[in-house]
Short mmCIF file of C-alpha atoms (C1' of nucleotides) in Angstrom, two decimals:
data_model
loop_
_atom_site.label_atom_id
_atom_site.label_comp_id
_atom_site.label_asym_id
_atom_site.label_seq_id
_atom_site.Cartn_x
_atom_site.Cartn_y
_atom_site.Cartn_z
CA MET A 280 50.59 -53.42 176.95
CA LEU A 281 50.01 -52.20 180.42
CA ASP A 282 51.83 -53.47 183.48
CA LEU A 283 49.68 -56.10 185.16
CA LYS A 284 50.91 -54.89 188.54
CA PHE A 285 49.78 -51.38 187.67
CA ILE A 286 46.33 -52.65 186.74
CA ARG A 287 46.21 -54.69 189.94
CA ASN A 288 47.22 -51.75 192.13
CA HIS A 289 45.33 -49.00 190.30
CA PRO A 290 42.23 -50.58 188.77
CA GLU A 291 40.27 -47.34 189.06
CA ALA A 292 42.82 -45.41 187.04
CA VAL A 293 42.72 -48.01 184.29
CA LYS A 294 38.91 -48.09 184.25
CA GLU A 295 38.88 -44.32 183.92
CA ALA A 296 41.36 -44.50 181.05
CA LEU A 297 39.22 -47.07 179.26
CA SER A 298 36.10 -45.00 179.64
CA LYS A 299 37.85 -41.88 178.33
CA ARG A 300 38.68 -43.89 175.23
CA ASN A 301 35.15 -45.25 174.88
CA ASN A 302 36.65 -48.71 175.26
CA PRO A 303 34.20 -51.30 176.63
CA PHE A 304 36.84 -53.67 178.01
CA ASP A 305 35.77 -55.14 181.36
CA LEU A 306 38.56 -55.31 183.93
CA GLY A 307 36.64 -57.40 186.47
CA GLU A 308 37.31 -60.70 184.77
CA LEU A 309 40.99 -59.95 184.33
CA LEU A 310 41.41 -59.02 187.98
CA ALA A 311 39.71 -62.25 189.04
CA TRP A 312 42.00 -64.30 186.78
CA ASP A 313 44.99 -62.50 188.20
CA GLU A 314 44.00 -63.32 191.75
CA ALA A 315 43.33 -66.97 190.95
CA TYR A 316 46.59 -67.14 189.02
CA ARG A 317 48.65 -65.88 191.93
CA SER A 318 47.10 -68.12 194.54
CA ARG A 319 47.51 -71.20 192.35
CA LEU A 320 51.08 -70.19 191.63
CA VAL A 321 51.92 -69.93 195.31
CA GLU A 322 50.42 -73.37 195.81
CA SER A 323 52.44 -74.83 192.97
CA GLU A 324 55.68 -73.25 194.05
CA GLY A 325 55.25 -74.52 197.60
CA LEU A 326 55.00 -78.05 196.28
CA LYS A 327 58.00 -77.58 194.04
CA SER A 328 60.03 -76.24 196.90
CA ARG A 329 59.28 -79.37 198.91
CA ARG A 330 60.08 -81.52 195.90
CA ASN A 331 63.43 -79.86 195.36
CA THR A 332 64.38 -80.40 198.99
CA LEU A 333 63.48 -84.07 198.75
CA SER A 334 65.29 -84.57 195.45
CA GLU A 335 68.42 -83.16 196.94
CA GLU A 336 68.05 -85.52 199.87
CA ILE A 337 67.55 -88.47 197.56
CA GLY A 338 70.69 -87.56 195.68
CA ARG A 339 72.66 -87.43 198.88
CA LEU A 340 71.31 -90.76 200.13
CA LYS A 341 71.91 -92.48 196.82
CA SER A 342 75.48 -91.33 196.68
CA GLN A 343 75.94 -92.93 200.09
CA LYS A 344 74.38 -96.15 198.81
CA GLN A 345 71.34 -95.73 201.06
CA GLU A 346 67.65 -96.30 200.37
CA ALA A 347 65.26 -93.39 199.77
CA VAL A 348 62.03 -95.17 199.03
CA SER A 349 59.68 -92.99 201.09
CA GLN A 350 61.20 -89.78 199.69
CA MET A 351 60.85 -91.02 196.14
CA GLN A 352 57.27 -91.93 196.78
CA GLU A 353 56.45 -88.48 198.15
CA VAL A 354 58.13 -86.71 195.25
CA LYS A 355 56.13 -88.77 192.83
CA GLU A 356 52.89 -87.75 194.51
CA ILE A 357 53.93 -84.12 194.63
CA SER A 358 54.73 -84.11 190.94
CA VAL A 359 51.29 -85.41 190.05
CA ARG A 360 49.59 -82.69 192.11
CA ALA A 361 51.90 -79.98 190.87
CA LYS A 362 51.18 -80.93 187.29
CA GLU A 363 47.47 -80.44 187.80
CA ILE A 364 47.96 -77.07 189.42
CA ASP A 365 50.40 -75.98 186.72
CA GLN A 366 47.74 -76.73 184.14
CA ASP A 367 45.53 -74.16 185.86
CA VAL A 368 48.37 -71.71 186.17
CA ALA A 369 49.22 -71.96 182.47
CA ASP A 370 45.59 -71.61 181.49
CA LEU A 371 45.11 -68.49 183.60
CA GLU A 372 48.38 -67.04 182.44
CA GLN A 373 47.34 -67.37 178.83
CA ARG A 374 43.98 -65.74 179.42
CA ILE A 375 45.68 -62.89 181.24
CA SER A 376 48.28 -62.26 178.58
CA ARG A 377 45.66 -62.34 175.82
CA ALA A 378 43.60 -59.80 177.70
CA LEU A 379 46.62 -57.58 178.26
CA LEU A 380 47.31 -57.49 174.52
CA VAL A 381 43.95 -55.91 173.72
CA ILE A 382 43.87 -53.24 176.44
CA PRO A 383 44.83 -49.83 174.99
CA ASN A 384 47.38 -47.48 176.51
CA VAL A 385 46.46 -45.02 179.27
CA PRO A 386 46.26 -41.47 177.87
CA HIS A 387 48.67 -38.94 179.34
CA GLU A 388 47.11 -36.41 181.72
CA SER A 389 47.70 -33.58 179.22
CA VAL A 390 45.54 -35.25 176.54
CA PRO A 391 42.23 -33.44 175.95
CA VAL A 392 39.30 -35.56 177.08
CA GLY A 393 36.58 -36.18 174.53
CA SER A 394 34.68 -38.91 172.79
CA ASP A 395 35.94 -38.32 169.23
CA GLU A 396 37.99 -36.12 166.91
CA GLY A 397 35.63 -33.23 167.64
CA ALA A 398 37.43 -32.85 170.97
CA ASN A 399 40.86 -32.56 169.36
CA LEU A 400 42.69 -29.40 170.29
CA VAL A 401 44.45 -27.14 167.78
CA VAL A 402 47.67 -26.32 169.60
CA ARG A 403 49.12 -23.87 167.06
CA VAL A 404 48.67 -22.71 163.49
CA GLU A 405 51.77 -21.98 161.43
CA GLY A 406 52.27 -20.33 158.04
CA GLU A 407 49.86 -18.56 155.72
CA PRO A 408 47.69 -20.49 153.28
CA PRO A 409 48.45 -19.16 149.77
CA LYS A 410 46.01 -16.79 148.05
CA PHE A 411 44.92 -17.59 144.52
CA ASP A 412 43.37 -15.25 141.96
CA PHE A 413 41.83 -18.32 140.34
CA GLU A 414 39.91 -21.34 141.62
CA PRO A 415 42.61 -23.72 142.96
CA ARG A 416 42.33 -27.25 141.64
CA ASN A 417 42.88 -30.44 143.60
CA HIS A 418 46.01 -32.50 143.13
CA TRP A 419 44.59 -35.25 140.95
CA GLU A 420 43.40 -32.72 138.40
CA ILE A 421 46.75 -30.97 138.46
CA GLY A 422 48.71 -34.22 138.32
CA GLU A 423 46.75 -35.74 135.47
CA ALA A 424 46.88 -32.53 133.45
CA LEU A 425 50.66 -32.45 133.86
CA ASP A 426 50.89 -36.18 133.05
CA ILE A 427 52.78 -36.92 136.26
CA LEU A 428 50.04 -38.93 138.03
CA ASP A 429 48.42 -41.90 136.27
CA PHE A 430 45.51 -43.25 138.28
CA ALA A 431 43.94 -45.33 135.53
CA ARG A 432 47.07 -47.35 134.83
CA GLY A 433 47.68 -47.82 138.55
CA VAL A 434 44.29 -49.47 138.76
CA LYS A 435 45.01 -51.56 135.68
CA ILE A 436 48.26 -53.05 136.92
CA ALA A 437 47.44 -53.41 140.62
CA GLY A 438 43.95 -52.24 141.54
CA ALA A 439 42.10 -49.48 143.33
CA ARG A 440 44.17 -47.27 145.62
CA PHE A 441 47.35 -47.85 143.62
CA THR A 442 48.81 -45.03 141.54
CA VAL A 443 51.65 -44.60 139.08
CA LEU A 444 53.96 -41.59 139.32
CA LYS A 445 55.54 -40.54 136.07
CA GLY A 446 58.30 -38.25 134.86
CA LYS A 447 58.80 -35.22 137.08
CA GLY A 448 56.15 -36.61 139.46
CA ALA A 449 58.28 -39.66 140.16
CA GLN A 450 61.39 -37.50 140.38
CA LEU A 451 59.75 -35.09 142.79
CA GLU A 452 58.64 -37.97 145.03
CA ARG A 453 62.24 -39.14 145.17
CA ALA A 454 63.51 -35.60 145.77
CA ILE A 455 61.11 -35.11 148.69
CA THR A 456 62.27 -38.37 150.27
CA ASN A 457 65.94 -37.50 149.98
CA PHE A 458 65.40 -33.97 151.21
CA MET A 459 63.71 -35.25 154.36
CA LEU A 460 66.31 -37.93 155.07
CA ASP A 461 69.14 -35.43 154.64
CA LEU A 462 67.47 -32.98 157.00
CA HIS A 463 66.91 -35.61 159.68
CA THR A 464 70.34 -37.19 159.42
CA ARG A 465 72.53 -34.12 158.83
CA GLU A 466 70.84 -31.49 160.93
CA GLN A 467 68.74 -33.36 163.48
CA ASP A 468 71.02 -36.22 164.61
CA TYR A 469 68.90 -39.15 163.49
CA THR A 470 70.70 -42.29 162.35
CA GLU A 471 69.28 -43.69 159.14
CA ILE A 472 67.89 -47.20 158.98
CA PHE A 473 66.80 -49.11 155.92
CA PRO A 474 64.75 -52.02 157.26
CA PRO A 475 62.91 -54.99 155.74
CA PHE A 476 59.43 -54.15 154.44
CA LEU A 477 58.14 -57.59 155.44
CA VAL A 478 58.11 -58.63 159.10
CA ASN A 479 56.99 -61.53 161.24
CA ARG A 480 54.17 -61.84 163.74
CA ALA A 481 56.29 -61.14 166.81
CA THR A 482 57.36 -57.83 165.31
CA MET A 483 53.79 -56.82 164.47
CA THR A 484 52.75 -57.70 168.01
CA GLY A 485 55.59 -55.70 169.52
CA THR A 486 54.35 -52.38 168.20
CA GLY A 487 50.67 -53.20 168.73
CA GLN A 488 49.34 -53.92 165.21
CA LEU A 489 48.61 -57.49 166.28
CA PRO A 490 46.52 -59.15 167.51
CA LYS A 491 43.79 -56.51 167.23
CA PHE A 492 44.30 -54.99 163.78
CA GLU A 493 45.24 -57.86 161.51
CA GLU A 494 42.56 -56.95 158.94
CA ASP A 495 44.37 -53.66 158.26
CA LEU A 496 47.51 -55.45 157.10
CA PHE A 497 48.62 -57.16 153.93
CA HIS A 498 49.79 -60.69 154.65
CA CYS A 499 51.92 -63.23 152.78
CA ASP A 500 50.30 -66.54 153.62
CA ARG A 501 53.08 -68.77 152.45
CA GLU A 502 55.71 -67.35 154.77
CA ASP A 503 53.37 -65.87 157.39
CA LEU A 504 54.93 -62.44 156.91
CA PHE A 505 53.24 -59.06 156.91
CA LEU A 506 53.93 -55.99 154.78
CA ILE A 507 54.75 -53.13 157.10
CA PRO A 508 52.10 -50.39 157.44
CA THR A 509 54.81 -47.97 158.62
CA ALA A 510 58.56 -47.98 159.31
CA GLU A 511 57.66 -47.65 162.99
CA VAL A 512 57.12 -51.41 163.03
CA PRO A 513 60.54 -52.69 161.93
CA VAL A 514 62.51 -49.81 163.43
CA THR A 515 60.93 -49.96 166.88
CA ASN A 516 61.40 -53.72 166.91
CA LEU A 517 65.09 -53.34 166.12
CA TYR A 518 65.85 -53.61 169.83
CA ARG A 519 63.19 -56.16 170.75
CA ASP A 520 64.25 -58.48 173.58
CA GLU A 521 67.32 -56.40 174.34
CA ILE A 522 68.68 -54.64 177.38
CA LEU A 523 70.40 -51.47 176.20
CA PRO A 524 73.17 -49.75 178.15
CA GLY A 525 71.66 -46.60 179.66
CA GLU A 526 74.26 -44.33 178.12
CA VAL A 527 73.14 -45.04 174.54
CA LEU A 528 69.78 -43.33 175.15
CA PRO A 529 68.22 -41.48 173.55
CA ILE A 530 68.47 -43.42 170.28
CA LEU A 531 67.19 -41.47 167.26
CA HIS A 532 66.42 -43.26 164.01
CA THR A 533 64.96 -42.15 160.71
CA ALA A 534 63.90 -44.52 157.98
CA TYR A 535 62.43 -44.32 154.53
CA THR A 536 60.11 -47.19 153.67
CA ALA A 537 57.18 -47.93 151.49
CA CYS A 538 54.09 -48.51 153.65
CA PHE A 539 51.26 -50.91 152.93
CA ARG A 540 47.77 -50.63 154.35
CA ALA A 541 44.75 -52.72 153.50
CA GLU A 542 42.48 -49.79 154.40
CA ALA A 543 39.77 -52.19 155.51
CA GLY A 544 36.73 -50.22 156.54
CA ALA A 545 37.75 -47.17 154.55
CA ALA A 546 35.51 -47.96 151.59
CA GLY A 547 34.18 -44.77 150.06
CA ARG A 548 36.61 -42.50 151.89
CA ASP A 549 39.13 -40.50 149.90
CA THR A 550 38.59 -42.62 146.85
CA ARG A 551 40.11 -40.06 144.54
CA GLY A 552 43.68 -38.98 144.47
CA LEU A 553 46.77 -39.88 146.44
CA ILE A 554 45.48 -39.27 149.95
CA ARG A 555 44.55 -42.84 150.83
CA GLN A 556 46.58 -45.52 149.06
CA HIS A 557 47.36 -49.17 149.68
CA GLN A 558 51.02 -48.36 149.12
CA PHE A 559 52.75 -45.09 149.89
CA ASN A 560 56.17 -43.79 150.85
CA LYS A 561 57.01 -42.35 154.20
CA VAL A 562 60.05 -41.08 156.07
CA GLU A 563 59.66 -42.00 159.71
CA LEU A 564 61.27 -40.73 162.91
CA VAL A 565 61.65 -43.12 165.84
CA LYS A 566 63.06 -42.47 169.31
CA PHE A 567 63.99 -44.65 172.26
CA THR A 568 64.29 -42.63 175.46
CA THR A 569 64.32 -42.80 179.22
CA PRO A 570 60.94 -42.36 180.95
CA GLU A 571 62.10 -39.01 182.34
CA SER A 572 62.77 -37.42 178.97
CA SER A 573 60.10 -38.88 176.70
CA TYR A 574 57.69 -35.94 176.78
CA MET A 575 60.46 -33.45 176.12
CA GLU A 576 61.53 -35.70 173.24
CA LEU A 577 57.99 -35.78 171.88
CA GLU A 578 58.03 -31.99 171.58
CA ARG A 579 61.37 -32.11 169.81
CA LEU A 580 60.31 -34.90 167.48
CA THR A 581 57.18 -32.97 166.54
CA ASP A 582 59.29 -29.89 165.89
CA ASP A 583 61.68 -31.93 163.74
CA ALA A 584 58.77 -33.02 161.56
CA GLU A 585 57.41 -29.45 161.46
CA GLU A 586 60.76 -28.27 160.19
CA VAL A 587 60.11 -30.16 156.95
CA LEU A 588 56.88 -28.25 156.44
CA ARG A 589 58.50 -24.92 157.29
CA ARG A 590 61.30 -25.45 154.79
CA LEU A 591 58.82 -26.41 152.11
CA GLY A 592 56.85 -23.27 152.86
CA LEU A 593 53.65 -25.15 153.63
CA ALA A 594 51.01 -23.86 156.05
CA TYR A 595 49.98 -26.29 158.75
CA GLN A 596 48.46 -26.70 162.16
CA VAL A 597 49.39 -28.89 165.12
CA VAL A 598 46.55 -30.79 166.71
CA ALA A 599 46.58 -32.64 170.04
CA LEU A 600 44.40 -35.72 169.65
CA SER A 601 41.70 -36.25 172.24
CA THR A 602 41.29 -39.40 174.29
CA GLY A 603 38.58 -40.59 171.92
CA ASP A 604 40.74 -40.19 168.80
CA LEU A 605 44.02 -41.46 170.22
CA GLY A 606 45.54 -44.58 168.65
CA PHE A 607 45.53 -47.88 170.52
CA SER A 608 49.18 -47.82 171.60
CA ALA A 609 49.69 -44.08 172.09
CA ALA A 610 49.70 -42.15 175.36
CA LYS A 611 49.78 -38.82 173.55
CA THR A 612 49.70 -37.80 169.90
CA TYR A 613 50.15 -34.61 167.91
CA ASP A 614 48.89 -34.67 164.35
CA LEU A 615 50.45 -32.28 161.86
CA GLU A 616 47.84 -31.14 159.36
CA VAL A 617 48.95 -29.43 156.17
CA TRP A 618 46.81 -26.89 154.32
CA LEU A 619 45.41 -28.25 151.05
CA PRO A 620 43.93 -25.48 148.85
CA GLY A 621 42.25 -27.97 146.52
CA ALA A 622 40.37 -29.54 149.39
CA ASN A 623 40.09 -26.21 151.21
CA THR A 624 41.02 -27.84 154.50
CA TYR A 625 43.88 -29.00 156.72
CA ARG A 626 44.78 -32.62 156.18
CA GLU A 627 46.88 -35.00 158.32
CA ILE A 628 50.42 -35.36 157.00
CA SER A 629 52.21 -36.55 160.13
CA SER A 630 51.32 -38.15 163.44
CA CYS A 631 53.78 -37.88 166.32
CA SER A 632 53.25 -40.06 169.36
CA ASN A 633 54.70 -40.99 172.69
CA PHE A 634 53.90 -44.60 173.53
CA GLU A 635 55.65 -44.40 176.90
CA ASP A 636 56.50 -48.00 177.88
CA PHE A 637 53.47 -49.57 176.17
CA GLN A 638 55.34 -50.83 173.10
CA ALA A 639 58.54 -51.42 175.05
CA ARG A 640 56.72 -53.78 177.39
CA ARG A 641 55.18 -55.67 174.46
CA ALA A 642 58.44 -55.81 172.59
CA ASN A 643 60.52 -56.25 175.75
CA ILE A 644 62.91 -53.36 175.10
CA ARG A 645 64.74 -52.37 178.25
CA TYR A 646 67.72 -50.33 179.34
CA ARG A 647 69.96 -50.43 182.36
CA PRO A 648 69.87 -47.10 184.17
CA ARG A 649 73.36 -46.30 185.36
CA PRO A 650 72.93 -43.14 187.35
CA GLU A 651 75.88 -41.75 189.29
CA GLY A 652 75.29 -44.55 191.81
CA THR A 653 77.71 -47.42 192.03
CA ARG A 654 75.38 -50.41 192.02
CA SER A 655 74.03 -51.63 188.71
CA ALA A 656 70.35 -50.79 188.61
CA ARG A 657 67.65 -53.21 187.51
CA PRO A 658 66.63 -53.04 183.86
CA GLN A 659 63.68 -50.77 183.04
CA PHE A 660 61.50 -50.41 179.98
CA VAL A 661 62.45 -47.61 177.61
CA HIS A 662 59.91 -45.18 176.23
CA THR A 663 59.30 -45.31 172.49
CA LEU A 664 58.16 -42.46 170.26
CA ASN A 665 57.65 -42.00 166.59
CA GLY A 666 56.28 -39.66 164.01
CA SER A 667 56.15 -39.25 160.28
CA GLY A 668 58.68 -36.84 159.02
CA LEU A 669 56.70 -36.83 156.67
CA ALA A 670 54.32 -38.91 154.59
CA VAL A 671 55.90 -38.44 151.16
CA GLY A 672 52.80 -38.93 149.01
CA ARG A 673 50.79 -36.43 150.96
CA THR A 674 53.70 -34.00 150.83
CA LEU A 675 53.62 -34.30 147.05
CA VAL A 676 49.89 -33.59 147.19
CA ALA A 677 50.50 -30.51 149.33
CA ILE A 678 53.16 -29.19 146.98
CA LEU A 679 51.00 -29.68 143.89
CA GLU A 680 48.05 -27.90 145.46
CA ASN A 681 49.90 -25.10 147.26
CA TYR A 682 52.35 -24.27 144.47
CA GLN A 683 49.96 -24.52 141.53
CA GLN A 684 49.91 -21.61 139.09
CA ALA A 685 47.15 -20.11 136.98
CA ASP A 686 48.61 -21.73 133.85
CA GLY A 687 48.39 -25.19 135.39
CA SER A 688 52.11 -25.46 136.12
CA VAL A 689 53.57 -26.12 139.55
CA ILE A 690 56.54 -24.29 141.06
CA VAL A 691 59.01 -26.50 142.95
CA PRO A 692 59.80 -25.23 146.46
CA GLU A 693 63.30 -23.81 146.76
CA ALA A 694 64.46 -26.48 149.22
CA LEU A 695 63.74 -29.31 146.77
CA ARG A 696 65.40 -27.86 143.67
CA PRO A 697 68.89 -29.21 144.45
CA TYR A 698 67.29 -32.64 144.80
CA CYS A 699 65.24 -32.79 141.61
CA GLY A 700 67.14 -30.43 139.32
CA PHE A 701 64.15 -28.47 138.02
CA ASP A 702 62.19 -25.56 139.44
CA ARG A 703 58.83 -25.99 137.75
CA ILE A 704 56.61 -28.71 136.36
CA GLY A 705 54.70 -27.79 133.25
CA GLY A 706 54.16 -24.28 131.89
CA GLY A 707 56.72 -22.62 129.64
"C1'" G B 245 65.82 -76.81 147.14
"C1'" G B 246 69.82 -81.09 148.63
"C1'" A B 247 73.69 -82.69 152.43
"C1'" G B 248 76.01 -81.86 157.08
"C1'" A B 249 77.19 -79.19 161.87
"C1'" G B 250 75.44 -76.49 165.84
"C1'" A B 251 72.25 -73.45 169.44
"C1'" U B 252 74.95 -72.61 177.29
"C1'" G B 253 75.38 -66.16 181.13
"C1'" G B 254 77.41 -59.09 178.12
"C1'" C B 255 81.28 -61.97 175.06
"C1'" U B 256 84.25 -66.47 174.81
"C1'" G B 257 83.99 -71.33 176.34
"C1'" A B 258 83.70 -76.06 179.79
"C1'" G B 259 80.02 -79.35 181.10
"C1'" U B 260 76.55 -84.85 177.10
"C1'" U B 261 78.37 -92.77 181.34
"C1'" G B 262 71.32 -88.00 184.21
"C1'" G B 263 71.96 -86.11 190.96
"C1'" U B 264 74.28 -80.81 195.63
"C1'" C B 265 74.92 -76.90 187.94
"C1'" G B 266 71.88 -70.91 187.22
"C1'" A B 267 76.13 -73.49 185.55
"C1'" A B 268 84.03 -73.99 185.80
"C1'" G B 269 87.82 -71.01 183.44
"C1'" G B 270 88.95 -66.67 180.57
"C1'" C B 271 87.54 -61.72 178.71
"C1'" G B 272 84.66 -57.50 179.71
"C1'" C B 273 82.26 -54.45 183.33
"C1'" U B 274 81.49 -52.34 188.59
"C1'" C B 275 83.46 -51.32 193.43
"C1'" G B 276 87.72 -51.42 196.62
"C1'" A B 277 93.26 -51.76 197.66
"C1'" C B 278 97.91 -50.09 195.72
"C1'" U B 279 99.57 -45.10 192.88
"C1'" G B 280 101.05 -38.17 192.53
"C1'" G B 281 97.85 -40.10 188.45
"C1'" A B 282 97.46 -44.19 185.22
"C1'" A B 283 98.90 -49.07 183.61
"C1'" A B 284 99.97 -53.63 185.68
"C1'" U B 285 98.73 -56.44 190.02
"C1'" C B 286 95.57 -58.06 194.12
"C1'" G B 287 90.54 -58.56 196.55
"C1'" A B 288 85.14 -58.56 196.07
"C1'" G B 289 81.00 -58.47 192.98
"C1'" U B 290 78.60 -59.11 188.22
"C1'" A B 291 71.79 -62.95 184.20
"C1'" G B 292 66.62 -62.44 183.63
"C1'" G B 293 61.28 -63.48 184.43
"C1'" C B 294 57.41 -64.53 187.88
"C1'" G B 295 55.43 -64.85 192.78
"C1'" G B 296 55.33 -64.48 198.37
"C1'" G B 297 56.80 -61.58 202.80
"C1'" C B 298 57.92 -56.49 204.52
"C1'" C B 299 53.27 -50.26 205.41
"C1'" U B 300 54.47 -48.50 199.39
"C1'" A B 301 58.94 -49.89 196.90
"C1'" U B 302 62.72 -50.87 190.95
"C1'" A B 303 65.56 -51.48 198.53
"C1'" C B 304 65.77 -56.11 201.42
"C1'" U B 305 64.54 -61.20 201.84
"C1'" C B 306 62.46 -66.05 200.61
"C1'" G B 307 60.66 -69.32 196.83
"C1'" U B 308 60.12 -70.79 191.83
"C1'" C B 309 61.23 -70.97 186.61
"C1'" U B 310 64.77 -70.28 182.61
"C1'" C B 311 71.26 -73.64 179.47
"C1'" G B 312 67.18 -71.84 171.27
"C1'" U B 313 61.33 -72.93 171.77
"C1'" G B 314 57.59 -76.49 173.12
"C1'" G B 315 56.53 -81.38 174.79
"C1'" G B 316 58.14 -86.32 176.90
"C1'" U B 317 60.97 -90.07 180.02
"C1'" U B 318 62.62 -90.02 185.35
"C1'" C B 319 62.17 -89.55 192.37
"C1'" G B 320 65.57 -86.00 189.73
"C1'" A B 321 67.64 -83.44 182.90
"C1'" A B 322 72.02 -78.28 180.32
"C1'" U B 323 72.89 -83.61 180.07
"C1'" C B 324 68.30 -89.01 177.41
"C1'" C B 325 63.83 -89.01 173.60
"C1'" C B 326 60.37 -86.28 170.06
"C1'" A B 327 58.74 -81.94 167.34
"C1'" C B 328 59.66 -77.05 165.89
"C1'" U B 329 62.60 -72.52 165.14
"C1'" C B 330 67.05 -70.30 164.04
"C1'" U B 331 72.38 -70.04 162.76
"C1'" C B 332 76.74 -71.81 160.15
"C1'" U B 333 79.38 -74.79 156.14
"C1'" C B 334 79.23 -77.22 151.23
"C1'" C B 335 76.30 -77.98 146.59
"C1'" G B 336 72.30 -76.07 143.39
"C1'" C B 337 69.48 -71.69 141.88
"C1'" C B 338 69.31 -66.39 141.72
"C1'" A B 339 68.83 -59.72 141.65
#
RNA sequence: GGAGAGAUGGCUGAGUUGGUCGAAGGCGCUCGACUGGAAAUCGAGUAGGCGGGCCUAUACUCGUCUCGUGGGUUCGAAUCCCACUCUCUCCGCCA
């Protein structure tokens, strides 16, 4: 959520941001509500001030056994008027806060401007796509032939977009997860978190999934809980409604979770294979930083995720999303796209974003800056960042397609062998 | 699921015959004094939100709200009433 004061003082900047995102939200109404809200509030507070003065006087008189009839009468009248005004104030306040929850973040100045993904900018291309002296197959053909992916039975027991991993497929999935977590915790200073996979409404609102994107989530009606679509949600909300001591920043967390997405509106897209599932595994990276360091930390976080791809020997490119393709809560995002020989294209495998104080304001996550100065500074909102490091299912896809052999077997990348205990799936 | 107890500031803990209580005391923390330095001791300070004023301001100042959340009673509520949420203890069930 944006700062109402910022919108009030820089309406043009916000309008420009909205138009860059192709967002039709109209600020005019909000600004009018804000103005009415403030003038009614001043009115109400003036009355309350008078009332407090009188109440104090009444207390004093009563304790001296004196009458205070006229004062009591005036307070009574004031209370009636104040109650009416407060009704207005509360009404306006609610409209304002609802509006604030559906306004997207302002893109950072470095974000390429454009109406859609066509304006995304390839920042760098890393690694060499493998050469094959045969026609490379896609992962679902490879996986089914090796009997490590079972799509039909996934559909039988759960439904479309659910898949069963079997044998070395299941083991490789687990090996990938552990390899990533070990890299992030042992070499990159992230502290591991294992959070709940179900969260409440306040948590979903804190990171921006609610109220706008409820149809993308799985929901448990009985308890009013949601299945998390990413570990970003529980991990970012870890510090909701807290004021952190400045010296603990930056906080770096990594978390493995299953992720659940309803994929509403994705009918017909990526219907085959593991690319788009209702349930998938992901290792996430989350950072809480000061405003000064968040963009430096975004570069580092992106590099930390890239390191996974480098160690697995996978070719990829880094793409800066344009204003038209940027997610609702993000100020800037780099997508990592891995090369998939079977699809003959680069495919998103990680998304690394700086949300600046957008989520922190929603989730009320602050810190107390304690610079060399002596006085204790006012609390400020932290900046939050996160990125996949990486999506495990899509990493499995990338390995199957990039390391496939002419005989249908798949070589296991060196880095994973200590984790799974075999160096090849299928073949001799 | 059944029975009971409770929710106060960074922590702990007073306050429940309604009145000057945003709230005693202690701990912690910050600054200062003392010291060669430190400890101890002494002094001062130490919640957050919102809004107004000041040219901008997280600086200053004024006002208002907040004692789990939301309502109610009252001239006035941390204190009384109602609902909800959460925590703890005991019993039951359970990976």
